Coordinates of C-alpha atoms and ligand atoms in Angstrom, one line a residue:
D1 CA 27.8 1.8 -4.1
W2 CA 24.7 0.4 -2.5
T3 CA 22.3 3.0 -3.9
A4 CA 23.4 2.3 -7.5
S5 CA 23.3 -1.5 -7.0
V6 CA 19.6 -1.4 -5.8
I7 CA 18.2 0.1 -9.0
K8 CA 17.8 -2.3 -11.9
Q9 CA 17.3 0.1 -14.9
A10 CA 16.1 -2.7 -17.2
E11 CA 13.2 -3.3 -14.8
I12 CA 12.1 0.3 -15.3
D13 CA 12.8 0.5 -19.1
K14 CA 10.6 -2.4 -20.0
Y15 CA 7.5 -0.5 -18.9
L16 CA 8.2 2.8 -20.5
D17 CA 6.3 3.8 -23.6
G18 CA 8.7 5.4 -26.2
G19 CA 11.0 6.2 -23.3
K20 CA 8.2 8.0 -21.4
D21 CA 6.6 7.0 -18.1
F22 CA 2.8 7.2 -17.5
I23 CA 2.9 10.6 -15.8
D24 CA 2.5 13.2 -18.5
E25 CA 2.6 16.4 -16.4
E26 CA 1.6 18.7 -19.3
Q27 CA -1.4 16.5 -20.0
I28 CA -2.5 16.5 -16.3
F29 CA -2.2 20.2 -16.0
A30 CA -4.1 20.6 -19.4
D31 CA -6.9 18.3 -18.2
I32 CA -7.3 20.1 -14.9
E33 CA -7.5 23.4 -16.8
K34 CA -9.7 22.1 -19.7
Y35 CA -12.5 20.6 -17.5
K36 CA -13.1 23.7 -15.3
N37 CA -16.7 24.7 -14.7
P38 CA -18.2 21.4 -15.7
D39 CA -21.7 21.1 -17.0
K40 CA -24.2 19.5 -14.6
Q41 CA -25.3 16.8 -16.9
Q42 CA -21.8 15.9 -17.8
V43 CA -21.0 15.4 -14.1
R44 CA -24.1 13.4 -13.5
D45 CA -23.2 11.1 -16.5
I46 CA -19.8 10.5 -14.9
L47 CA -21.4 9.7 -11.5
Q48 CA -23.6 7.1 -13.2
K49 CA -20.5 5.5 -14.7
S50 CA -19.0 5.2 -11.2
L51 CA -22.2 3.7 -9.9
D52 CA -21.8 1.0 -12.6
I53 CA -18.4 0.3 -10.9
K54 CA -16.3 1.4 -13.9
I55 CA -12.9 3.1 -13.4
L56 CA -13.1 6.7 -14.6
T57 CA -10.7 8.1 -17.2
P58 CA -8.3 10.9 -16.3
A59 CA -10.5 13.4 -18.2
E60 CA -13.6 12.3 -16.1
T61 CA -11.5 12.5 -12.9
A62 CA -10.4 16.0 -13.8
T63 CA -14.0 17.0 -14.4
L64 CA -15.0 15.8 -10.9
L65 CA -12.0 17.6 -9.4
N66 CA -13.3 20.8 -10.8
V67 CA -16.8 20.6 -9.3
E68 CA -17.4 23.7 -7.1
D69 CA -21.2 23.9 -7.2
P70 CA -22.5 22.9 -3.7
E71 CA -25.4 21.0 -5.2
L72 CA -23.2 18.9 -7.4
L73 CA -20.6 18.4 -4.6
H74 CA -23.4 17.0 -2.5
E75 CA -24.5 14.7 -5.4
M76 CA -20.9 13.5 -5.7
Q77 CA -20.7 12.7 -2.0
E78 CA -23.9 10.8 -2.2
A79 CA -22.8 8.9 -5.3
A80 CA -19.5 8.1 -3.6
L81 CA -21.3 6.7 -0.6
E82 CA -23.6 4.6 -2.9
V83 CA -20.5 3.2 -4.7
K84 CA -19.0 2.3 -1.4
K85 CA -22.2 0.6 -0.3
K86 CA -22.4 -1.4 -3.5
V87 CA -18.9 -2.7 -3.3
Y88 CA -18.2 -2.7 0.5
D89 CA -21.6 -2.3 2.1
N90 CA -21.3 -1.2 5.8
R91 CA -18.0 -3.0 6.5
I92 CA -14.9 -1.4 7.9
V93 CA -11.7 -3.3 7.9
F94 CA -9.2 -2.7 10.7
F95 CA -5.4 -3.3 10.7
A96 CA -2.5 -2.4 13.0
P97 CA 0.7 -0.9 11.7
L98 CA 4.0 -2.3 13.0
Y99 CA 7.2 -0.4 12.6
L100 CA 10.1 -2.8 12.5
S101 CA 13.0 -0.4 11.7
N102 CA 13.8 3.2 11.6
L103 CA 17.1 2.7 9.8
C104 CA 16.9 4.5 6.5
V105 CA 19.5 5.5 3.8
N106 CA 17.1 8.1 2.3
S107 CA 16.7 11.7 3.4
C108 CA 13.2 12.7 2.6
K109 CA 12.9 16.2 3.8
Y110 CA 9.5 15.7 5.5
C111 CA 10.4 12.5 7.5
G112 CA 11.7 12.1 11.0
F113 CA 13.5 8.8 10.0
R114 CA 15.7 10.5 7.3
A115 CA 19.3 9.6 7.4
E116 CA 20.6 13.1 8.2
N117 CA 18.4 13.4 11.3
K118 CA 21.1 12.6 13.8
D119 CA 18.8 13.0 16.8
E120 CA 17.0 9.8 15.9
V121 CA 17.9 6.7 17.9
R122 CA 18.1 3.9 15.3
H123 CA 17.0 0.3 15.8
V124 CA 16.0 -2.7 13.8
L125 CA 13.8 -5.1 15.7
T126 CA 15.3 -8.6 16.3
M127 CA 13.0 -11.5 15.6
D128 CA 12.5 -11.9 19.4
E129 CA 11.4 -8.3 19.6
V130 CA 9.1 -8.8 16.5
R131 CA 7.4 -11.7 18.4
D132 CA 6.9 -9.5 21.5
E133 CA 5.4 -6.7 19.4
V134 CA 3.1 -9.0 17.5
A135 CA 1.9 -10.6 20.7
A136 CA 1.0 -7.2 22.1
V137 CA -0.9 -6.3 18.9
I138 CA -2.8 -9.7 18.8
D139 CA -3.8 -9.1 22.5
E140 CA -5.7 -6.0 21.4
G141 CA -7.8 -8.2 19.1
H142 CA -6.1 -7.4 15.8
K143 CA -5.8 -10.0 13.0
R144 CA -4.4 -7.9 10.1
M145 CA -1.1 -6.0 10.2
I146 CA 0.9 -3.7 8.0
A147 CA 4.6 -4.1 8.6
V148 CA 6.6 -0.9 7.9
Y149 CA 10.3 -0.7 7.1
G150 CA 12.7 2.1 6.2
E151 CA 15.1 1.6 3.3
H152 CA 18.4 0.1 4.5
P153 CA 20.6 -2.9 3.7
K154 CA 20.0 -4.2 7.2
N155 CA 16.2 -4.4 6.6
G156 CA 16.3 -5.6 3.0
A157 CA 14.2 -8.4 1.4
D158 CA 15.7 -11.2 3.5
Y159 CA 14.9 -9.4 6.7
I160 CA 11.4 -8.5 5.5
A161 CA 10.7 -12.1 4.5
D162 CA 12.0 -13.4 7.9
S163 CA 9.9 -11.0 9.7
I164 CA 6.7 -11.9 7.7
S165 CA 7.2 -15.5 8.7
T166 CA 7.9 -14.5 12.3
I167 CA 4.7 -12.4 12.4
Y168 CA 2.6 -15.3 11.1
S169 CA 4.2 -17.7 13.6
V170 CA 2.9 -15.9 16.7
K171 CA -0.2 -17.4 18.3
R172 CA -1.8 -16.1 21.5
T173 CA -4.5 -17.8 23.6
T174 CA -7.5 -15.5 23.7
P175 CA -8.4 -13.8 27.0
T176 CA -11.4 -16.0 27.3
G177 CA -9.4 -19.1 26.6
N178 CA -11.3 -19.8 23.4
G179 CA -8.7 -21.1 21.1
F180 CA -6.0 -18.7 19.9
N181 CA -5.7 -15.5 17.9
N182 CA -3.1 -14.7 15.4
I183 CA -2.2 -12.3 12.5
R184 CA -3.8 -13.8 9.4
R185 CA -2.7 -11.3 6.9
V186 CA 0.6 -9.4 6.8
N187 CA 0.8 -6.4 4.4
V188 CA 4.1 -4.7 3.8
N189 CA 5.0 -1.0 3.4
A190 CA 8.7 -1.0 2.3
A191 CA 11.1 0.4 -0.2
P192 CA 10.6 -0.4 -3.9
M193 CA 12.4 -3.7 -4.8
E194 CA 13.7 -5.6 -7.7
I195 CA 11.6 -8.5 -9.1
A196 CA 13.8 -11.2 -7.5
D197 CA 13.4 -9.6 -4.0
M198 CA 9.6 -9.3 -4.5
K199 CA 9.5 -13.0 -5.2
K200 CA 11.1 -13.6 -1.8
L201 CA 8.3 -11.7 -0.1
W202 CA 5.7 -13.5 -2.2
R203 CA 7.1 -16.9 -1.0
A204 CA 7.0 -15.6 2.6
G205 CA 3.2 -15.0 2.3
I206 CA 3.0 -11.2 1.8
G207 CA -0.6 -9.9 1.6
T208 CA -0.6 -6.5 -0.1
F209 CA 2.6 -4.7 -1.0
Q210 CA 2.4 -0.9 -0.4
V211 CA 4.6 1.8 -1.8
F212 CA 3.5 5.5 -1.9
Q213 CA 4.8 7.7 -4.6
E214 CA 4.6 10.6 -2.1
T215 CA 4.0 13.1 -5.0
Y216 CA 3.6 12.4 -8.7
H217 CA 5.0 15.8 -9.6
R218 CA 8.6 15.3 -10.7
G219 CA 9.9 18.8 -9.8
R220 CA 8.5 18.7 -6.3
Y221 CA 9.6 15.1 -5.9
A222 CA 13.2 16.1 -6.8
E223 CA 13.1 18.9 -4.3
L224 CA 12.1 16.6 -1.4
H225 CA 14.1 13.5 -2.2
P226 CA 17.9 14.2 -2.8
A227 CA 19.1 12.8 -6.1
N228 CA 22.0 10.9 -4.5
T229 CA 19.6 8.6 -2.6
V230 CA 17.7 5.5 -3.9
K231 CA 14.5 7.4 -3.3
G232 CA 15.8 10.2 -5.5
N233 CA 15.0 7.9 -8.5
Y234 CA 11.4 8.8 -9.3
R235 CA 10.9 6.1 -11.8
W236 CA 12.3 3.3 -9.7
R237 CA 9.5 4.1 -7.2
L238 CA 6.9 4.8 -9.9
Y239 CA 7.2 1.2 -11.3
A240 CA 7.5 -0.6 -7.9
M241 CA 4.0 -2.0 -8.3
H242 CA 4.6 -3.2 -11.8
R243 CA 7.6 -5.2 -10.6
A244 CA 5.6 -6.5 -7.6
M245 CA 2.8 -7.7 -10.0
E246 CA 5.4 -9.2 -12.3
A247 CA 6.8 -11.1 -9.3
G248 CA 3.3 -12.6 -8.5
V249 CA 2.2 -10.2 -5.8
D250 CA -1.2 -9.3 -7.2
D251 CA -2.6 -7.2 -4.4
V252 CA -0.7 -3.9 -4.6
A253 CA -1.4 -0.6 -2.8
I254 CA -0.6 2.9 -4.1
G255 CA -0.8 6.3 -2.3
A256 CA 0.4 9.8 -2.2
L257 CA 1.4 12.0 0.8
F258 CA -1.0 14.8 0.6
G259 CA 0.4 18.2 1.4
L260 CA 3.6 17.8 -0.6
Y261 CA 2.1 19.2 -3.8
D262 CA -1.2 20.3 -5.2
W263 CA -3.9 17.8 -4.2
K264 CA -5.7 17.8 -7.5
F265 CA -2.5 16.9 -9.4
D266 CA -1.8 14.0 -7.0
V267 CA -5.3 12.6 -7.3
M268 CA -4.7 12.7 -11.1
G269 CA -1.4 10.9 -10.5
L270 CA -3.1 8.1 -8.6
V271 CA -5.7 7.6 -11.2
H272 CA -3.0 7.5 -14.0
H273 CA -1.2 4.9 -11.9
A274 CA -4.3 2.8 -11.5
W275 CA -4.8 2.9 -15.3
D276 CA -1.3 1.9 -16.1
L277 CA -1.6 -1.1 -13.8
E278 CA -4.8 -2.0 -15.5
K279 CA -3.1 -1.6 -18.9
H280 CA -0.2 -3.9 -18.1
F281 CA -1.9 -6.4 -15.7
G282 CA -5.6 -6.1 -16.2
I283 CA -6.1 -5.0 -12.5
G284 CA -5.7 -1.8 -10.6
P285 CA -4.6 -1.2 -7.0
H286 CA -6.1 -3.2 -4.2
T287 CA -6.1 -0.1 -2.0
V288 CA -5.3 3.6 -2.3
S289 CA -4.0 5.7 0.6
F290 CA -3.9 9.5 1.0
P291 CA -2.0 10.2 4.2
R292 CA -1.9 13.9 5.0
M293 CA 1.3 15.5 6.1
Q294 CA 1.5 15.8 9.8
P295 CA 4.3 17.4 11.9
A296 CA 7.4 15.2 12.1
P297 CA 10.1 15.5 14.7
G298 CA 13.2 17.2 13.3
S299 CA 11.3 18.2 10.2
F300 CA 10.4 21.8 9.4
L301 CA 8.7 21.1 6.1
S302 CA 5.3 20.1 7.6
E303 CA 4.9 23.7 8.9
H304 CA 6.2 25.3 5.8
S305 CA 4.6 23.4 2.9
P306 CA 2.5 25.7 0.7
Y307 CA 0.3 22.7 -0.2
I308 CA -1.2 21.9 3.2
V309 CA -4.6 20.2 2.6
S310 CA -7.6 21.4 4.5
D311 CA -10.3 19.0 5.9
E312 CA -12.7 20.1 3.3
A313 CA -10.2 19.3 0.5
M314 CA -9.5 15.9 2.1
K315 CA -13.2 15.1 1.8
R316 CA -13.1 15.9 -1.8
V317 CA -10.0 13.8 -2.3
V318 CA -11.8 10.8 -0.8
S319 CA -15.1 11.4 -2.8
V320 CA -13.2 11.7 -6.1
L321 CA -11.0 8.7 -5.5
R322 CA -14.0 6.6 -4.4
L323 CA -15.8 7.5 -7.7
A324 CA -12.7 7.3 -9.9
I325 CA -11.4 3.9 -8.8
P326 CA -14.6 2.4 -7.4
Y327 CA -13.4 -1.1 -6.7
S328 CA -10.3 -0.2 -4.6
G329 CA -10.3 0.0 -0.9
L330 CA -9.6 3.5 0.5
I331 CA -7.5 3.8 3.7
V332 CA -7.8 6.5 6.3
T333 CA -5.3 6.2 9.1
A334 CA -4.9 7.3 12.7
R335 CA -2.9 10.3 11.4
E336 CA -6.3 11.9 11.2
N337 CA -8.3 13.1 14.2
P338 CA -11.2 11.0 15.4
E339 CA -13.9 13.4 14.0
L340 CA -12.5 13.6 10.5
K341 CA -11.8 9.9 10.4
R342 CA -15.3 9.0 11.4
D343 CA -16.7 11.4 8.8
L344 CA -14.5 10.0 6.0
I345 CA -15.6 6.5 6.8
N346 CA -19.3 7.1 7.4
H347 CA -20.0 9.8 4.7
Y348 CA -17.2 9.7 2.1
G349 CA -16.3 6.2 1.3
C350 CA -13.2 5.1 3.2
T351 CA -13.1 1.3 3.8
Q352 CA -10.1 0.6 6.0
T353 CA -8.5 2.1 9.0
D354 CA -6.2 1.4 11.9
A355 CA -6.6 1.8 15.7
S356 CA -4.6 1.4 18.9
S357 CA -1.6 2.2 16.7
K358 CA 1.9 2.8 18.0
L359 CA 4.5 4.1 15.7
G360 CA 7.6 3.9 17.9
I361 CA 10.0 1.0 17.3
G362 CA 9.2 -1.5 20.0
A363 CA 6.4 0.6 21.4
Y364 CA 3.6 -2.0 21.6
A365 CA 5.4 -4.4 23.9
K366 CA 6.6 -1.6 26.1
K367 CA 3.2 0.0 26.1
L368 CA 4.7 3.3 25.2
K369 CA 2.4 6.3 24.6
Q370 CA 3.2 8.6 21.7
E371 CA 4.4 11.3 24.2
E372 CA 6.9 8.8 25.7
N373 CA 8.9 8.4 22.5
P374 CA 8.1 11.3 20.2
D375 CA 11.7 11.2 18.8
K376 CA 11.3 7.7 17.6
V377 CA 8.2 8.1 15.4
Q378 CA 7.9 9.0 11.8
F379 CA 4.9 11.4 12.3
M380 CA 2.4 12.1 15.1
L381 CA -1.0 10.4 15.4
G382 CA -4.2 12.3 15.5
D383 CA -6.2 9.4 16.9
Q384 CA -4.7 7.5 19.8
R385 CA -7.9 5.6 20.8
S386 CA -8.0 1.9 21.5
L387 CA -9.3 -0.6 18.9
D388 CA -12.2 -1.3 21.2
E389 CA -13.2 2.4 21.4
V390 CA -13.1 2.9 17.6
I391 CA -15.0 -0.3 16.9
R392 CA -17.7 0.8 19.4
E393 CA -18.0 4.2 17.8
L394 CA -18.4 2.8 14.3
A395 CA -20.7 0.0 15.4
H396 CA -22.9 2.7 16.9
D397 CA -22.9 4.3 13.4
G398 CA -24.0 1.0 11.9
M399 CA -20.6 0.0 10.6
I400 CA -19.6 -3.6 11.1
T401 CA -15.9 -4.3 11.8
S402 CA -14.4 -6.9 9.6
F403 CA -11.1 -8.7 10.3
C404 CA -11.7 -10.9 7.2
T405 CA -8.6 -12.3 5.7
A406 CA -10.3 -15.0 3.7
G407 CA -9.8 -13.5 0.2
Y408 CA -6.2 -14.2 -0.3
R409 CA -6.3 -17.5 1.6
C410 CA -9.1 -18.7 -0.8
G411 CA -7.2 -17.4 -3.9
R412 CA -9.6 -14.4 -4.3
T413 CA -6.9 -11.9 -5.0
G414 CA -5.7 -9.8 -7.9
D415 CA -7.9 -9.9 -11.0
K416 CA -10.1 -12.6 -9.5
I417 CA -11.1 -10.4 -6.6
M418 CA -11.4 -7.3 -8.8
N419 CA -13.8 -9.1 -11.1
L420 CA -15.8 -10.3 -8.1
L421 CA -15.8 -6.9 -6.5
E422 CA -17.0 -5.2 -9.8
K423 CA -19.9 -7.7 -10.0
G424 CA -20.6 -7.3 -6.3
V425 CA -20.0 -11.0 -5.6
E426 CA -16.9 -10.7 -3.4
G427 CA -18.8 -8.3 -1.2
K428 CA -21.2 -11.1 -0.4
F429 CA -18.4 -13.4 0.9
C430 CA -17.0 -10.4 2.8
K431 CA -20.4 -9.9 4.4
L432 CA -20.3 -13.5 5.8
N433 CA -16.7 -13.3 6.8
A434 CA -17.2 -9.9 8.5
V435 CA -19.9 -11.4 10.7
L436 CA -17.8 -14.5 11.5
T437 CA -14.7 -12.4 12.5
F438 CA -16.8 -9.8 14.4
R439 CA -18.4 -12.7 16.3
E440 CA -14.8 -13.7 17.3
Y441 CA -13.9 -10.2 18.4
L442 CA -17.1 -9.7 20.4
N443 CA -16.5 -13.0 22.2
D444 CA -12.8 -12.6 22.8
Y445 CA -11.9 -8.9 23.2
A446 CA -14.8 -6.5 23.3
S447 CA -15.6 -4.5 26.4
P448 CA -19.1 -4.9 27.8
E449 CA -20.2 -1.6 26.2
T450 CA -18.9 -2.6 22.8
R451 CA -20.4 -6.0 23.1
E452 CA -23.8 -4.5 23.8
I453 CA -23.8 -2.4 20.7
G454 CA -22.1 -5.1 18.7
E455 CA -24.7 -7.7 19.5
K456 CA -27.5 -5.5 18.1
L457 CA -25.5 -4.9 14.9
I458 CA -24.6 -8.6 14.4
A459 CA -28.3 -9.5 14.9
Q460 CA -29.3 -7.1 12.1
E461 CA -26.5 -8.5 9.8
L462 CA -27.7 -12.1 10.5
Q463 CA -31.2 -11.2 9.6
E464 CA -30.1 -9.5 6.3
I465 CA -28.0 -12.6 5.4
E466 CA -31.0 -14.9 6.0
N467 CA -33.1 -12.8 3.7
M468 CA -30.7 -12.4 0.8
P469 CA -31.5 -14.6 -2.2
F470 CA -27.8 -14.7 -3.2
F471 CA -27.0 -16.9 -0.2
T472 CA -30.0 -19.2 -0.6
D473 CA -29.3 -19.6 -4.3
K474 CA -25.7 -20.5 -3.8
K475 CA -26.5 -22.8 -0.9
L476 CA -24.1 -21.0 1.4
L477 CA -26.4 -20.5 4.3
P478 CA -26.1 -24.0 6.0
T479 CA -22.2 -23.7 5.9
F480 CA -22.4 -20.1 7.2
R481 CA -24.8 -21.0 10.0
S482 CA -22.6 -24.0 11.1
Y483 CA -19.5 -21.8 11.1
Y484 CA -21.2 -19.1 13.1
D485 CA -22.3 -21.7 15.8
R486 CA -18.9 -23.3 15.9
I487 CA -17.3 -19.9 16.5
A488 CA -19.8 -19.0 19.2
R489 CA -18.8 -22.3 20.9
G490 CA -15.1 -21.4 20.8
E491 CA -13.6 -22.5 17.5
R492 CA -11.6 -19.9 15.6
D493 CA -10.6 -18.9 12.1
L494 CA -13.4 -20.4 10.1
Y495 CA -14.0 -18.6 6.9
M496 CA -15.8 -18.8 3.5
Ligands
LIG501 FE1 13.2 6.8 4.8 FE2 10.6 6.5 4.1 FE3 11.4 8.4 5.9 FE4 12.0 8.7 3.3 S1 9.9 8.6 4.2 S2 13.4 9.0 5.0 S3 12.3 6.5 2.7 S4 11.6 6.2 6.2

C-alpha cells in the first residue's frame, strides 16, 4: 500500500510535545475571543515590536486580527509597510511557476488535479519536455523558478531531483547575444517527504521547499482531504518543514489556502507554525504564502465554500502577517487580479510575485493561453500579463525588480540570512544584487517602454547606493561598481 508506505510515523512523533502537535485549536479560538476590542495603546506597542523586527506571539497576533477601528487599521497598514521597507526596501522578487506533473494520488475536494477527476488529461513531463519548458521561461527573462509537482509515485523524490538538475542545466543565449541566461534558483512545491528523500533534493540543489498546510483546522482539513489518501494525514503535512530542515534544507516556505476555513484561524495557524520552527531550529519560514481559493475545473467547492475571503480581508491577512513574522518574504501570486496584486505589493507588504505564468503542463513551450487548456490547470489565473508588463508597472510605482539568487549561493540561507535580515544587513546585499540583476534584465529583455522607466529607477538606486555609509564602510563600492560596469558590457551572473 503506497499511501501507508509514504508516512514515517517516527518522523512525526519526534516533534510532538506530550503527544500533541503545535496547533492547539482551543487555544487559538480562545485567543481570538480574548483579544477582541483591543486597547489603542496595546496595539501601538505591538506595532512597535514589529518595527523592531521581532516575531509576534500568537496573543499579539490575535490582538491585531481583532482590530476593527479604521484609525488603528490605517496605523497597522503603515507599520506593515514600514517593516517591509526596513527589511526589503523597495524590492520585488519575481519567479515563474513550472508545473511538471498533474498526476496525483490525492483527492483534495477543491483541486482540479484530484485523482477522482477523470476528465483531467494526465501527464508527467519528460526531461526533454522540462528542458523545452525551462527554455521558454528563461526567454521571458526569468531567473528564479518554483517547480510544482502533484503527489504520485511517478513524480517522487528521484524524479524531482532529476528535474531540478535538468532545470539548472538549461542555458539560453540572451536575445541581444550578451552571454547567457539561466534559472539560478529552483524552489520546489511538492508533497511532504521523509527525511531521506529531502536529502536527495538538498543534494540536487533545491532552493526553498514549499508545502502549504491548506487549512490548520483539523475538522475542515479532514472534510476536504479524504482519510484514505496520504494528504489525509494532517500531521504528516504539518511537520513537512521540520523534516526538511532536519535534512539540511534551511529555507522553507509555509502557506495556507485562504477560503477553506476562517481566515483569522489560518493566520494564527501560520504564526504558530513559524514559532514551532523557531523553537526547534532557531529560524522561521523563509516565505509565507496565502493563495486565495479560485474556481478550479471540475471543482464545485470554490463556489460553495462559506469561507470565501474578500479583498478587504486579504489586505488584513497581508498586514497582520507582515507584522507578525516581519523577516519572512510574503508571496502574492498571479491568482490575484492585477489591481489587488499591485495594491498588496505597494501598500501592504508583499515581497515576491510571479508573472507570465502558465499553469498547464507543457504550456510554456507550446505558448498555450489559459483559455486553450482550461482542463489542464489546477486553478485559474487572475493576472495573465507578461513579465515585462508587470515589471514596468511596478517600476513606475518605484519598485525595483530583483532576480537576486545570491543569498543561497553565498551561504546566506537559514538562520544566517534570518539574522542578517533582522539586523537589516542582508537587505543591503540584496539592494546591490537587485541593481545588478535589474541591469541584466533591462539590457537583455526589457521592451523600450520598460527600459525607459527602468533606467530612471536604476539611476536613483545607484545614487542611493553611492550615498549609503554602509557600503563605504564595508568597502563594497569598488567591487559593486566594477560588477555593474562588467554587466553593462555584457558579462552575466555577477553577484555580491
Ligand atoms: Fe493533488 Fe495537490 Fe491537487 Fe491535492 S491540491 S489533489 S495534493 S495536486
